[in-house]
Amino acid sequence: MKYIETLREGERVSNIYLCKSKQTALTKNGKPYENLILQDKTGTIDAKIWDPNSQGIDDFDSLDYIDVVADVTTFQGASQLNVKRVRKVQEGEYDPKDYLPVSEKNIDEMMSELTQYIQSIKNPYLKELLASFFVKDTDFIKRFKFHSAAKSVHHGFVGGLLEHTLNVTKICDFFAGMYPLIQRDLLLAAAIFHDIGKLEELSVFPENDYTDEGQLLGHIMIGAEMVGERIRTINDFPKKISNELKHCILAHHGELEYGSPKKPALMEAIALSFADNTDAKIQTMKEVFSTVPQGNTEWQGYNRLFESNIRKTSEV
Amino acid sequence: MKYIETLREGERVSNIYLCKSKQTALTKNGKPYENLILQDKTGTIDAKIWDPNSQGIDDFDSLDYIDVVADVTTFQGASQLNVKRVRKVQEGEYDPKDYLPVSEKNIDEMMSELTQYIQSIKNPYLKELLASFFVKDTDFIKRFKFHSAAKSVHHGFVGGLLEHTLNVTKICDFFAGMYPLIQRDLLLAAAIFHDIGKLEELSVFPENDYTDEGQLLGHIMIGAEMVGERIRTINDFPKKISNELKHCILAHHGELEYGSPKKPALMEAIALSFADNTDAKIQTMKEVFSTVPQGNTEWQGYNRLFESNIRKTSEV
Amino acid sequence: MKYIETLREGERVSNIYLCKSKQTALTKNGKPYENLILQDKTGTIDAKIWDPNSQGIDDFDSLDYIDVVADVTTFQGASQLNVKRVRKVQEGEYDPKDYLPVSEKNIDEMMSELTQYIQSIKNPYLKELLASFFVKDTDFIKRFKFHSAAKSVHHGFVGGLLEHTLNVTKICDFFAGMYPLIQRDLLLAAAIFHDIGKLEELSVFPENDYTDEGQLLGHIMIGAEMVGERIRTINDFPKKISNELKHCILAHHGELEYGSPKKPALMEAIALSFADNTDAKIQTMKEVFSTVPQGNTEWQGYNRLFESNIRKTSEV
Amino acid sequence: MKYIETLREGERVSNIYLCKSKQTALTKNGKPYENLILQDKTGTIDAKIWDPNSQGIDDFDSLDYIDVVADVTTFQGASQLNVKRVRKVQEGEYDPKDYLPVSEKNIDEMMSELTQYIQSIKNPYLKELLASFFVKDTDFIKRFKFHSAAKSVHHGFVGGLLEHTLNVTKICDFFAGMYPLIQRDLLLAAAIFHDIGKLEELSVFPENDYTDEGQLLGHIMIGAEMVGERIRTINDFPKKISNELKHCILAHHGELEYGSPKKPALMEAIALSFADNTDAKIQTMKEVFSTVPQGNTEWQGYNRLFESNIRKTSEV
Amino acid sequence: MKYIETLREGERVSNIYLCKSKQTALTKNGKPYENLILQDKTGTIDAKIWDPNSQGIDDFDSLDYIDVVADVTTFQGASQLNVKRVRKVQEGEYDPKDYLPVSEKNIDEMMSELTQYIQSIKNPYLKELLASFFVKDTDFIKRFKFHSAAKSVHHGFVGGLLEHTLNVTKICDFFAGMYPLIQRDLLLAAAIFHDIGKLEELSVFPENDYTDEGQLLGHIMIGAEMVGERIRTINDFPKKISNELKHCILAHHGELEYGSPKKPALMEAIALSFADNTDAKIQTMKEVFSTVPQGNTEWQGYNRLFESNIRKTSEV
Amino acid sequence: MKYIETLREGERVSNIYLCKSKQTALTKNGKPYENLILQDKTGTIDAKIWDPNSQGIDDFDSLDYIDVVADVTTFQGASQLNVKRVRKVQEGEYDPKDYLPVSEKNIDEMMSELTQYIQSIKNPYLKELLASFFVKDTDFIKRFKFHSAAKSVHHGFVGGLLEHTLNVTKICDFFAGMYPLIQRDLLLAAAIFHDIGKLEELSVFPENDYTDEGQLLGHIMIGAEMVGERIRTINDFPKKISNELKHCILAHHGELEYGSPKKPALMEAIALSFADNTDAKIQTMKEVFSTVPQGNTEWQGYNRLFESNIRKTSEV
């Protein structure tokens, strides 16, 4: 991997980059050319394809990963690539971590852990419902593994939605063990589904921004509707469990003013809202501290989410 | 119509009543009999069928309207009916207004007005969507005309949902005329759909109470999901309009703390939330004043909804 | 009209401008001269009268409209006018729209519409009260037509107070038609008077800023007191109606935290507060969207008033 | 004074009582008689005038003080007066403290203290304004001395408005001494005027309840308008001082949600709102403790105003 | 054990009861006797000692456990004990569970579990601090095991403080395992100490009510001060850890409006506040459901703590 | 005193400055030298000690006051001192007002006034407690006189804590005179102690910033604990008074959301919270106005603390 921040004038580079944008323009002579912005995790660089129809220039779109052969030039003080050859590459030829913020944990292992929780569910309807998404729906699985859980705040990286979902599920499993009145199957299903609406609320990387649907409806409503729609495809799915499950999703923000249209009215909805809130807050604090050196206990300034100045704890 | 509050011991009555509840019991001798509570708009009365299997005692369930022949007796100081004959009657044999709180307005005329608004919609997708409920779905129409808009507060009577929906639609139509930027088709569709979730949130009369689904999900979520589900049956319904329509439904309470998971973000959502709030508040005040004599401007005491002592205005 | 932004060095200009400020200064030689800032809707320009006592230099004050004959020069890189002749002009010689933000609607037509609503009032006391301002008090009428309804937010332009008042009156008239319990005369009078306190809360254009009185008392108190003072000049004006009318003015912001010292306690006060809020919010959104091209449905960013990201609706 | 609670059947009583209500009724024979309720500070008693037109029965109205000669009888287990003679008495013939809750302090002495504060004012306009109410307006003075400051909470007794006003004035005078930036004349005038709107907000004793005007406008608006109206009768009263004084009255509740339409924006408005709040809270607590024996430090239960359980302090 | 609700007239009973109150009175003949109220978990009964100075009547006080020999009589329709002999008993002679609400869990086992968590602490200062209370201070241990965690709401029973503390500790231990940035020693110490102030805030059973100190200071302040005072007895206890630990105790209610004088500013304070809130809410719901039959999913009515109607979940 | 802002290149200066920071560095040749920042109330200047071990260079630390002999040079356009001799000076050799923001009032006189209030306390326990700090603890006295009451807002200067404490005490003394139910000894003790926690919450000048302990615990908790700790050293100090005094300190912010863990429950706690709030607000406004010329009544802009635009009052 030849990172963008290391490119120097005069080099010839042959490497895979993410094409963040691609636009056709005209030279002063009226000849069409392509304006690209290429990206990796170290930055972005402008690139030009002066002869788009020449041999070696394959078809591709913005947000594709492309293998380029190019010369590094300088234009108005900034580096630029003069692209000679382009090939759209396949998944597997590159490692997304080189291009995007990615979970520190192994995505496949997390997905496997999550699947094991699904295996442990005993209620046949809830198990079938979960499997219809997380076992049988390969497109869903692929998107779920790749998605973030936020635009910025917490878990805003590839695999973030999965990592947060798995953490919340673990906490809920622990709560189900501690409190016998909790219906474990319902709580785990709710934990696993609670944020799936984020698949539609946020666009995929590298954009990772609120969609029109996300702005208008929000992931709570979207997720509850996704689950409701799938339930209608399962024969005899009990209405009561359906409503309880959707309630847990709707109420998982815990308070009306945080966007839940209902306050938690079931023990599982209470437990889920605490599990979600705990993981979100701890992860947010962890991300704030990610650039603070080990052992540093200086105050980091007022943080709006915590409504307090915060700092790392001394290592006792 | 022989009203319950006029029944006197020794009379024989032959009249149609609403059977509010029906339970089988045993006499001291171990013989089964039926305990009924009969209702009309003037009150309720206990009734007994001592010989349920005799001729003239038809099958019926609680919440059926029944034509009873009975003697008025007295038991422990209260009137009671000794039922001799029972016949379950058909719709059309009785006037629901004799049994339940009913809108003062003509329900069929209101429904006709509402349908005319639908006819005036120009966007083909929204028109088809509205028609699929309000023109083609006869079961839906029947339920919509009969339903209330609330358990108690405002429009808590037969036809109340229709009356409130029509009022909100009228106000929205007026706003669309005043403000050219408003998309009339979207706003009217949203107005007509905004409370349809109440069909599931509240059970039908005479119960008219929150359902399990209503408690857990609320009419906002239920209504948006009903619309979303129907949209999926219409070819090429534009995603953007779908989201905008559902947004208006979700945001129609105007504030997160009133149970909307999203604040109004479109001009139509703003307009709808004001139209809904205006009709709800004025109707509530009207209902509080319903027992205050004309010309009486005494203070009626502190009202929690208005956070104020309220009174009728002097007639200027 | 020769707009300021088109003036070029060497030109001689003869045109009417608004004199935004005027100050006497002394040259290095101790000779008095006048420093002016002239304004039209395209910008401002410095101007000097080097010989204030010469023939052709009439008397005038800042905020007067003046007809100037001047040479365009350049001083320290900026254009400047060397004024040769000045004449204070009369109303009618110029069009305020060339100098200030002005309502898109015809001010006289709006005033005529408002007067017709007053004609429709039946209660003689309310009618006399309204007429004492809007029919007989020519100075008031002139000020009312010229005033804005806000420093910035909504209707912050010449004619804005009239436009907003007319809109609120229209909505209230519609509500009075829908809800028979509403006392139309009271509601319309309250609508027409609700913001007259802004005549004192905000200074006139081109300043259009909060006055000392506005900061200390606010338009709600000022308006109620203006109405109360005038009522005392009308024989036998009923005390009850007087209090009801002033209540509607006091309560028109709907909530204590928005500056109303009383919550709406009468049906008309409720209706007025919704009408006012609806027009204010829709107009605010319209002004935010005024620079967004037709058909553009991009999100415009978080808006504090709406507590939401907002966008134009797609044209269905 | 023969107190009502001491009356016994068979006695003849001759004493002055307050007539709380008076209604004409008919005996079974169609003869008119008068139904009275008489009151003193120990309770109320029914009284009948069986022969209203006989000699010795003077004209009087409800809320008059009357000297009655009557026999004490018993009717349905309760004492009753059979009135033989009635004479409406003049002020001075009775002591209001025998009939109504009255300040523990000497009302005339308090009024004298207040007047001395007015004498100490140096600004001629404020002094003239204060004198126009508190020195020259004998009707105002009489009402002010007799009025309460509240329906129930604090200072709800004869002389209460004066007692509270004097206390607030004393605190403000102290603050003016501590903080040189405070304009003493303005602050004292504002303190003396701050609650005069209560003269109209609450009806006089023995009713002492919210008036229609009080409900609709509130004492803050009423008081500011009373002051504004009087100012217009004083030549050349400076507009700026007028606005500052009215601002202090408007803002004296300190917060919008407590009914002030403006937050305190001047140092005197800040000081007044604290002085008012301090006296109100301490007096409220004192009244709660009025029935708690000396030395008793038991918890008195949750108090809504203080949002806390409260108790008397141990005597250190 | 002979329970109070089973006593019948004519029986002679010999059993240990809790003496809830004891007062000396005089018979009509002026002879002193003792009025007792005896209690067990099935109810209370009046008891009389007619001859307090006779042999067999030992000294005892209210809130002592006493072994009584008495005859069951009836007075004015209620059972009563005529006490013949009384002996104050020692701890160990009775089982408090027969007299007071007691945790369903084994108190000694819970205490043992808690001690094991203390053993697992590695930081020597925190370990010594914990041990100084929970290992070495036998009086403290005894009180801690017996105390409740609340007057009413949640864990309001003997052993409740221990049960709640252990639960919170378990959840915190789980969080420490999930989130490597958490300082486990600090978090566990904070969890174990977080509610020790309740030992002073609430009086011991059977009273279990707020103390004067509890009302005035609250368990948060009391607990932090108890820990601070003990820390000063430990040589070289690091100031930073002391402040962090006290911060976690102060902030454990999570929000200022819930009585924490500081918002959580450390990750451990965040985690503790969630653990505490989760256990409190789940336990409260469990207690509300304690009288609801298994399988019953009816709505239990609006609950103020949850700001919602609540019900048991269906058993999936 | 030779102020820093008057230093000019080429001068030799011999003067006392505050050493704000001191760091050892190495020249390019590897020779150690000292980098200083010196401060007085007119600004700061860089200074170098090129030969730290030479004669005449005494030992000193940052935040010491030092007498320096130095040449004024220029480096990269800024003045700099080349230090030849340094001597750490003793208190008394300099006037802190030349270096730091200092109260306008005489600190010793204020301390004397405060001490007289302590002399007037009659309760022996409270008097001993106060004396243990303010009479006998010379280190405490010295720190108390020098401390500020805030980082920025109000009384953020040397002597500020004393000045604020004295003002609050005066107001409380006045309240105690007005309201006989107030226990003067308790209230004055509470007033004098209410902010002593600021000695630990804020570091001393010239830093005057939140300490780690201040951030984690806050001055309310710190102060209450300081008082509690000292009380334990006084024989037989009554528990009830101890709790009441600590309650007043805890509750002095008046509202939970302002950081008090308890709402005021005693009359003295109410009085103290008003006295504290009054002095804080008036002093804040005074500091905002400190740069506004006399007689200037222009609006100073929106102020977050007052939630209002504010201005000076006209001088009536």
mmCIF file of N, CA and C in Angstrom, chain C residues 94-133:
data_model
loop_
_atom_site.group_PDB
_atom_site.id
_atom_site.type_symbol
_atom_site.label_atom_id
_atom_site.label_comp_id
_atom_site.label_asym_id
_atom_site.label_seq_id
_atom_site.Cartn_x
_atom_site.Cartn_y
_atom_site.Cartn_z
ATOM 1 N N TYR C 94 -40.471 59.221 -4.465
ATOM 2 C CA TYR C 94 -39.577 58.044 -4.525
ATOM 3 C C TYR C 94 -40.388 56.813 -4.132
ATOM 4 N N ASP C 95 -39.818 55.675 -4.453
ATOM 5 C CA ASP C 95 -40.470 54.405 -4.117
ATOM 6 C C ASP C 95 -39.658 53.721 -3.010
ATOM 7 N N PRO C 96 -40.223 53.602 -1.776
ATOM 8 C CA PRO C 96 -39.439 53.022 -0.667
ATOM 9 C C PRO C 96 -38.832 51.674 -1.013
ATOM 10 N N LYS C 97 -39.468 50.938 -1.920
ATOM 11 C CA LYS C 97 -38.926 49.619 -2.275
ATOM 12 C C LYS C 97 -37.529 49.705 -2.859
ATOM 13 N N ASP C 98 -37.162 50.893 -3.380
ATOM 14 C CA ASP C 98 -35.814 51.027 -3.914
ATOM 15 C C ASP C 98 -34.780 51.180 -2.807
ATOM 16 N N TYR C 99 -35.259 51.384 -1.578
ATOM 17 C CA TYR C 99 -34.326 51.715 -0.497
ATOM 18 C C TYR C 99 -34.359 50.735 0.683
ATOM 19 N N LEU C 100 -35.443 50.016 0.838
ATOM 20 C CA LEU C 100 -35.636 49.192 2.032
ATOM 21 C C LEU C 100 -36.261 47.859 1.652
ATOM 22 N N PRO C 101 -36.119 46.829 2.504
ATOM 23 C CA PRO C 101 -36.852 45.589 2.272
ATOM 24 C C PRO C 101 -38.345 45.860 2.433
ATOM 25 N N VAL C 102 -39.127 45.435 1.478
ATOM 26 C CA VAL C 102 -40.536 45.787 1.452
ATOM 27 C C VAL C 102 -41.355 44.524 1.189
ATOM 28 N N SER C 103 -42.541 44.485 1.730
ATOM 29 C CA SER C 103 -43.441 43.367 1.479
ATOM 30 C C SER C 103 -43.643 43.149 -0.010
ATOM 31 N N GLU C 104 -43.774 41.888 -0.407
ATOM 32 C CA GLU C 104 -44.035 41.603 -1.823
ATOM 33 C C GLU C 104 -45.473 41.940 -2.197
ATOM 34 N N LYS C 105 -46.307 42.129 -1.211
ATOM 35 C CA LYS C 105 -47.708 42.405 -1.491
ATOM 36 C C LYS C 105 -47.961 43.915 -1.505
ATOM 37 N N ASN C 106 -49.090 44.292 -2.094
ATOM 38 C CA ASN C 106 -49.445 45.705 -2.190
ATOM 39 C C ASN C 106 -49.976 46.201 -0.840
ATOM 40 N N ILE C 107 -49.284 47.171 -0.285
ATOM 41 C CA ILE C 107 -49.599 47.608 1.072
ATOM 42 C C ILE C 107 -50.986 48.225 1.159
ATOM 43 N N ASP C 108 -51.354 49.041 0.173
ATOM 44 C CA ASP C 108 -52.672 49.675 0.241
ATOM 45 C C ASP C 108 -53.789 48.644 0.117
ATOM 46 N N GLU C 109 -53.571 47.665 -0.747
ATOM 47 C CA GLU C 109 -54.599 46.623 -0.869
ATOM 48 C C GLU C 109 -54.747 45.839 0.433
ATOM 49 N N MET C 110 -53.607 45.551 1.084
ATOM 50 C CA MET C 110 -53.694 44.838 2.360
ATOM 51 C C MET C 110 -54.437 45.678 3.391
ATOM 52 N N MET C 111 -54.125 46.969 3.414
ATOM 53 C CA MET C 111 -54.778 47.841 4.393
ATOM 54 C C MET C 111 -56.279 47.887 4.113
ATOM 55 N N SER C 112 -56.627 47.886 2.848
ATOM 56 C CA SER C 112 -58.039 47.909 2.483
ATOM 57 C C SER C 112 -58.732 46.623 2.944
ATOM 58 N N GLU C 113 -58.049 45.501 2.745
ATOM 59 C CA GLU C 113 -58.621 44.226 3.212
ATOM 60 C C GLU C 113 -58.845 44.247 4.720
ATOM 61 N N LEU C 114 -57.837 44.781 5.429
ATOM 62 C CA LEU C 114 -57.947 44.806 6.882
ATOM 63 C C LEU C 114 -59.134 45.685 7.304
ATOM 64 N N THR C 115 -59.305 46.804 6.618
ATOM 65 C CA THR C 115 -60.404 47.717 6.949
ATOM 66 C C THR C 115 -61.754 47.035 6.719
ATOM 67 N N GLN C 116 -61.820 46.210 5.690
ATOM 68 C CA GLN C 116 -63.087 45.508 5.452
ATOM 69 C C GLN C 116 -63.415 44.548 6.594
ATOM 70 N N TYR C 117 -62.395 43.922 7.150
ATOM 71 C CA TYR C 117 -62.680 43.070 8.319
ATOM 72 C C TYR C 117 -63.253 43.915 9.452
ATOM 73 N N ILE C 118 -62.686 45.109 9.628
ATOM 74 C CA ILE C 118 -63.202 45.976 10.692
ATOM 75 C C ILE C 118 -64.657 46.341 10.413
ATOM 76 N N GLN C 119 -64.976 46.592 9.139
ATOM 77 C CA GLN C 119 -66.359 46.921 8.783
ATOM 78 C C GLN C 119 -67.313 45.787 9.140
ATOM 79 N N SER C 120 -66.796 44.560 9.140
ATOM 80 C CA SER C 120 -67.678 43.407 9.363
ATOM 81 C C SER C 120 -67.964 43.159 10.845
ATOM 82 N N ILE C 121 -67.288 43.896 11.718
ATOM 83 C CA ILE C 121 -67.494 43.728 13.159
ATOM 84 C C ILE C 121 -68.863 44.293 13.536
ATOM 85 N N LYS C 122 -69.610 43.565 14.348
ATOM 86 C CA LYS C 122 -70.948 44.032 14.706
ATOM 87 C C LYS C 122 -70.999 44.733 16.061
ATOM 88 N N ASN C 123 -70.198 44.266 17.012
ATOM 89 C CA ASN C 123 -70.240 44.877 18.341
ATOM 90 C C ASN C 123 -69.810 46.344 18.233
ATOM 91 N N PRO C 124 -70.669 47.271 18.675
ATOM 92 C CA PRO C 124 -70.362 48.685 18.440
ATOM 93 C C PRO C 124 -69.128 49.176 19.183
ATOM 94 N N TYR C 125 -68.894 48.648 20.379
ATOM 95 C CA TYR C 125 -67.744 49.123 21.138
ATOM 96 C C TYR C 125 -66.439 48.694 20.477
ATOM 97 N N LEU C 126 -66.393 47.423 20.101
ATOM 98 C CA LEU C 126 -65.172 46.933 19.458
ATOM 99 C C LEU C 126 -64.959 47.642 18.123
ATOM 100 N N LYS C 127 -66.054 47.872 17.410
ATOM 101 C CA LYS C 127 -65.935 48.530 16.109
ATOM 102 C C LYS C 127 -65.419 49.954 16.285
ATOM 103 N N GLU C 128 -65.960 50.657 17.278
ATOM 104 C CA GLU C 128 -65.498 52.021 17.504
ATOM 105 C C GLU C 128 -64.028 52.045 17.913
ATOM 106 N N LEU C 129 -63.686 51.085 18.750
ATOM 107 C CA LEU C 129 -62.294 51.019 19.201
ATOM 108 C C LEU C 129 -61.355 50.795 18.020
ATOM 109 N N LEU C 130 -61.699 49.824 17.173
ATOM 110 C CA LEU C 130 -60.862 49.537 16.003
ATOM 111 C C LEU C 130 -60.789 50.751 15.089
ATOM 112 N N ALA C 131 -61.954 51.364 14.852
ATOM 113 C CA ALA C 131 -61.981 52.506 13.940
ATOM 114 C C ALA C 131 -61.165 53.667 14.480
ATOM 115 N N SER C 132 -61.156 53.817 15.818
ATOM 116 C CA SER C 132 -60.422 54.948 16.393
ATOM 117 C C SER C 132 -58.936 54.860 16.037
ATOM 118 N N PHE C 133 -58.451 53.635 15.814
ATOM 119 C CA PHE C 133 -57.062 53.473 15.358
ATOM 120 C C PHE C 133 -56.982 53.425 13.827
#
